[in-house]
């Protein structure tokens, strides 16, 4: 008899629709059609979906990846209705910020943390207004030394700190967990070199994506606790 994998702790209420939003770190070559072999790409989203869909088929969970390579927070805003609000998620995970930093710092421009925060805040407000019971998960941007992040290391580090501070503040405002990815990678570099985990300073390898999935699970469960044991579907917004 096949049973749920005891090593996988249940995270999601029955019937949950889990939506991952972000940039290339989330996108990871996801399919743009309904082809189930490629639809989630090969990021932490795929790892999380594979674990929980296999362990708990009776919960009828669904997972959606809407990460788009190269996106900044303003790009999320431009597609927010179609790619977030209209999908009616019960859980919404967002990982954004590294391109906002790369497109400014690497072009000798200042990173505008205030504008980043204003746009991000608007997206969260819209999502919560559409579904007051929405469970948000805010993932902090992260990097390690590499091709994309080493041209202006001091400016890059300062901008990353400001972006992470924005995420922390918004998480407190919207009562959501923060997934602290930077510490995970800093700690991982004590076990193997930076390029083992993130090959170019920004994009995780398969080993790095596993770290993302593990920390996402840990942060989610710590904040929200275990889900309901019932098999009744989660309530969908009208």
GROMACS .gro file of C-alpha atoms in nm:
model
  238
    1UNK     CA    1   0.000   0.000   0.000
    2UNK     CA    2   0.136   0.344  -0.095
    3UNK     CA    3   0.108   0.600   0.184
    4UNK     CA    4   0.223   0.957   0.235
    5UNK     CA    5   0.598   0.994   0.271
    6UNK     CA    6   0.656   1.031   0.643
    7UNK     CA    7   0.957   1.253   0.574
    8UNK     CA    8   0.735   1.516   0.409
    9UNK     CA    9   0.539   1.727   0.655
   10UNK     CA   10   0.201   1.841   0.522
   11UNK     CA   11   0.199   2.214   0.454
   12UNK     CA   12  -0.115   2.296   0.258
   13UNK     CA   13  -0.487   2.279   0.325
   14UNK     CA   14  -0.682   2.041   0.101
   15UNK     CA   15  -0.766   2.196  -0.233
   16UNK     CA   16  -0.499   2.464  -0.205
   17UNK     CA   17  -0.376   2.641  -0.517
   18UNK     CA   18  -0.015   2.744  -0.461
   19UNK     CA   19   0.120   3.017  -0.689
   20UNK     CA   20   0.489   3.104  -0.724
   21UNK     CA   21   0.571   3.448  -0.862
   22UNK     CA   22   0.908   3.594  -0.947
   23UNK     CA   23   1.189   3.617  -1.198
   24UNK     CA   24   1.427   3.369  -1.361
   25UNK     CA   25   1.511   3.199  -1.031
   26UNK     CA   26   1.147   3.091  -1.016
   27UNK     CA   27   1.090   3.062  -1.391
   28UNK     CA   28   1.377   2.820  -1.464
   29UNK     CA   29   1.257   2.741  -1.816
   30UNK     CA   30   0.900   2.660  -1.718
   31UNK     CA   31   0.671   2.560  -2.000
   32UNK     CA   32   0.426   2.808  -2.147
   33UNK     CA   33   0.170   2.545  -2.243
   34UNK     CA   34  -0.037   2.294  -2.047
   35UNK     CA   35   0.225   2.022  -2.108
   36UNK     CA   36   0.254   1.868  -1.758
   37UNK     CA   37   0.610   1.748  -1.819
   38UNK     CA   38   0.751   2.101  -1.832
   39UNK     CA   39   0.490   2.332  -1.686
   40UNK     CA   40   0.671   2.400  -1.356
   41UNK     CA   41   1.026   2.430  -1.490
   42UNK     CA   42   1.315   2.302  -1.279
   43UNK     CA   43   1.324   2.542  -0.987
   44UNK     CA   44   1.238   2.509  -0.619
   45UNK     CA   45   0.872   2.530  -0.730
   46UNK     CA   46   0.904   2.196  -0.907
   47UNK     CA   47   1.073   2.039  -0.605
   48UNK     CA   48   0.803   2.159  -0.367
   49UNK     CA   49   0.521   2.057  -0.600
   50UNK     CA   50   0.670   1.714  -0.661
   51UNK     CA   51   0.715   1.643  -0.292
   52UNK     CA   52   0.371   1.749  -0.178
   53UNK     CA   53   0.167   1.630  -0.473
   54UNK     CA   54   0.323   1.284  -0.445
   55UNK     CA   55   0.295   1.263  -0.066
   56UNK     CA   56  -0.062   1.392  -0.039
   57UNK     CA   57  -0.265   1.315  -0.354
   58UNK     CA   58  -0.583   1.303  -0.149
   59UNK     CA   59  -0.547   1.676  -0.077
   60UNK     CA   60  -0.593   1.767  -0.445
   61UNK     CA   61  -0.324   2.036  -0.440
   62UNK     CA   62  -0.234   2.240  -0.746
   63UNK     CA   63   0.087   2.430  -0.811
   64UNK     CA   64   0.140   2.714  -1.057
   65UNK     CA   65   0.466   2.878  -1.163
   66UNK     CA   66   0.440   3.228  -1.309
   67UNK     CA   67   0.800   3.337  -1.273
   68UNK     CA   68   0.931   3.529  -1.576
   69UNK     CA   69   1.301   3.559  -1.647
   70UNK     CA   70   1.434   3.914  -1.622
   71UNK     CA   71   1.136   4.051  -1.430
   72UNK     CA   72   1.161   4.342  -1.191
   73UNK     CA   73   0.887   4.436  -0.947
   74UNK     CA   74   0.740   4.676  -1.204
   75UNK     CA   75   0.709   4.385  -1.448
   76UNK     CA   76   0.512   4.194  -1.187
   77UNK     CA   77   0.283   4.494  -1.155
   78UNK     CA   78   0.222   4.499  -1.532
   79UNK     CA   79   0.102   4.138  -1.536
   80UNK     CA   80  -0.037   4.113  -1.182
   81UNK     CA   81  -0.404   4.079  -1.273
   82UNK     CA   82  -0.363   3.808  -1.537
   83UNK     CA   83  -0.081   3.617  -1.369
   84UNK     CA   84  -0.186   3.647  -1.005
   85UNK     CA   85  -0.529   3.785  -0.924
   86UNK     CA   86  -0.713   3.598  -1.199
   87UNK     CA   87  -0.555   3.268  -1.087
   88UNK     CA   88  -0.718   3.290  -0.740
   89UNK     CA   89  -0.436   3.138  -0.533
   90UNK     CA   90  -0.478   3.029  -0.172
   91UNK     CA   91  -0.102   3.054  -0.119
   92UNK     CA   92   0.110   3.317  -0.297
   93UNK     CA   93   0.489   3.303  -0.285
   94UNK     CA   94   0.692   3.595  -0.424
   95UNK     CA   95   1.065   3.609  -0.494
   96UNK     CA   96   1.163   3.934  -0.663
   97UNK     CA   97   1.432   4.199  -0.641
   98UNK     CA   98   1.755   4.072  -0.790
   99UNK     CA   99   1.685   4.222  -1.134
  100UNK     CA  100   1.584   4.553  -0.976
  101UNK     CA  101   1.932   4.558  -0.826
  102UNK     CA  102   2.118   4.424  -1.129
  103UNK     CA  103   1.958   4.672  -1.369
  104UNK     CA  104   2.057   4.966  -1.149
  105UNK     CA  105   2.379   4.884  -0.967
  106UNK     CA  106   2.541   4.710  -1.263
  107UNK     CA  107   2.459   5.016  -1.474
  108UNK     CA  108   2.604   5.260  -1.220
  109UNK     CA  109   2.261   5.377  -1.105
  110UNK     CA  110   2.128   5.388  -0.747
  111UNK     CA  111   1.882   5.123  -0.638
  112UNK     CA  112   1.556   5.298  -0.546
  113UNK     CA  113   1.442   5.102  -0.242
  114UNK     CA  114   1.150   5.339  -0.180
  115UNK     CA  115   1.003   5.282  -0.526
  116UNK     CA  116   1.066   4.909  -0.495
  117UNK     CA  117   0.875   4.908  -0.166
  118UNK     CA  118   0.588   5.119  -0.301
  119UNK     CA  119   0.528   4.892  -0.600
  120UNK     CA  120   0.567   4.572  -0.397
  121UNK     CA  121   0.325   4.705  -0.133
  122UNK     CA  122   0.065   4.777  -0.400
  123UNK     CA  123   0.087   4.420  -0.532
  124UNK     CA  124   0.039   4.271  -0.188
  125UNK     CA  125  -0.252   4.502  -0.111
  126UNK     CA  126  -0.429   4.398  -0.431
  127UNK     CA  127  -0.372   4.029  -0.361
  128UNK     CA  128  -0.507   4.053  -0.007
  129UNK     CA  129  -0.806   4.258  -0.121
  130UNK     CA  130  -0.891   3.986  -0.373
  131UNK     CA  131  -0.861   3.714  -0.107
  132UNK     CA  132  -0.848   3.826   0.257
  133UNK     CA  133  -0.754   3.471   0.360
  134UNK     CA  134  -0.460   3.453   0.121
  135UNK     CA  135  -0.145   3.306   0.273
  136UNK     CA  136   0.151   3.512   0.158
  137UNK     CA  137   0.512   3.396   0.155
  138UNK     CA  138   0.774   3.665   0.090
  139UNK     CA  139   1.115   3.541  -0.017
  140UNK     CA  140   1.414   3.767   0.028
  141UNK     CA  141   1.644   3.826  -0.270
  142UNK     CA  142   1.989   3.674  -0.239
  143UNK     CA  143   2.321   3.642  -0.418
  144UNK     CA  144   2.672   3.505  -0.389
  145UNK     CA  145   2.994   3.623  -0.556
  146UNK     CA  146   2.976   3.553  -0.928
  147UNK     CA  147   2.960   3.700  -1.278
  148UNK     CA  148   2.645   3.903  -1.221
  149UNK     CA  149   2.712   4.027  -0.870
  150UNK     CA  150   3.083   4.108  -0.851
  151UNK     CA  151   3.128   4.417  -1.074
  152UNK     CA  152   3.031   4.654  -0.792
  153UNK     CA  153   3.043   4.436  -0.480
  154UNK     CA  154   2.996   4.707  -0.217
  155UNK     CA  155   2.707   4.874  -0.399
  156UNK     CA  156   2.552   4.535  -0.474
  157UNK     CA  157   2.571   4.427  -0.110
  158UNK     CA  158   2.422   4.755   0.012
  159UNK     CA  159   2.136   4.734  -0.238
  160UNK     CA  160   2.066   4.375  -0.138
  161UNK     CA  161   2.049   4.479   0.225
  162UNK     CA  162   1.799   4.753   0.141
  163UNK     CA  163   1.585   4.517  -0.068
  164UNK     CA  164   1.580   4.258   0.207
  165UNK     CA  165   1.481   4.525   0.459
  166UNK     CA  166   1.184   4.611   0.236
  167UNK     CA  167   1.076   4.247   0.229
  168UNK     CA  168   1.105   4.221   0.607
  169UNK     CA  169   0.894   4.534   0.658
  170UNK     CA  170   0.626   4.423   0.414
  171UNK     CA  171   0.612   4.078   0.569
  172UNK     CA  172   0.545   4.231   0.908
  173UNK     CA  173   0.284   4.464   0.758
  174UNK     CA  174   0.097   4.181   0.583
  175UNK     CA  175   0.155   3.920   0.852
  176UNK     CA  176   0.353   3.685   0.632
  177UNK     CA  177   0.668   3.480   0.674
  178UNK     CA  178   1.000   3.582   0.525
  179UNK     CA  179   1.209   3.307   0.369
  180UNK     CA  180   1.566   3.399   0.458
  181UNK     CA  181   1.753   3.258   0.162
  182UNK     CA  182   2.073   3.461   0.204
  183UNK     CA  183   2.173   3.296   0.531
  184UNK     CA  184   2.104   2.955   0.383
  185UNK     CA  185   2.354   3.018   0.103
  186UNK     CA  186   2.605   3.186   0.331
  187UNK     CA  187   2.597   2.879   0.554
  188UNK     CA  188   2.612   2.645   0.254
  189UNK     CA  189   2.935   2.811   0.140
  190UNK     CA  190   3.101   2.667   0.450
  191UNK     CA  191   3.044   2.324   0.294
  192UNK     CA  192   3.119   2.391  -0.073
  193UNK     CA  193   3.227   2.688  -0.291
  194UNK     CA  194   2.979   2.955  -0.394
  195UNK     CA  195   2.956   2.835  -0.754
  196UNK     CA  196   2.850   2.490  -0.635
  197UNK     CA  197   2.527   2.647  -0.507
  198UNK     CA  198   2.484   2.949  -0.737
  199UNK     CA  199   2.683   2.920  -1.058
  200UNK     CA  200   2.684   3.287  -1.163
  201UNK     CA  201   2.611   3.476  -0.844
  202UNK     CA  202   2.232   3.483  -0.903
  203UNK     CA  203   2.096   3.157  -1.048
  204UNK     CA  204   2.106   2.851  -0.821
  205UNK     CA  205   2.225   2.515  -0.944
  206UNK     CA  206   2.015   2.206  -0.878
  207UNK     CA  207   2.187   2.185  -0.539
  208UNK     CA  208   2.098   2.546  -0.471
  209UNK     CA  209   1.737   2.497  -0.577
  210UNK     CA  210   1.710   2.216  -0.324
  211UNK     CA  211   1.827   2.458  -0.054
  212UNK     CA  212   1.557   2.702  -0.162
  213UNK     CA  213   1.287   2.436  -0.140
  214UNK     CA  214   1.400   2.316   0.202
  215UNK     CA  215   1.413   2.667   0.350
  216UNK     CA  216   1.078   2.761   0.194
  217UNK     CA  217   0.916   2.460   0.358
  218UNK     CA  218   1.078   2.534   0.692
  219UNK     CA  219   0.972   2.900   0.694
  220UNK     CA  220   0.617   2.822   0.582
  221UNK     CA  221   0.559   2.552   0.841
  222UNK     CA  222   0.713   2.757   1.121
  223UNK     CA  223   0.488   3.053   1.046
  224UNK     CA  224   0.158   2.893   0.948
  225UNK     CA  225   0.183   2.566   1.135
  226UNK     CA  226   0.042   2.234   1.013
  227UNK     CA  227  -0.269   2.245   0.792
  228UNK     CA  228  -0.614   2.113   0.859
  229UNK     CA  229  -0.644   1.735   0.849
  230UNK     CA  230  -0.976   1.743   0.666
  231UNK     CA  231  -0.997   1.658   0.298
  232UNK     CA  232  -1.253   1.929   0.228
  233UNK     CA  233  -1.138   2.170  -0.044
  234UNK     CA  234  -0.994   2.507   0.055
  235UNK     CA  235  -1.235   2.796   0.008
  236UNK     CA  236  -1.181   2.972  -0.323
  237UNK     CA  237  -1.256   3.346  -0.355
  238UNK     CA  238  -1.549   3.442  -0.572
   0.00000   0.00000   0.00000
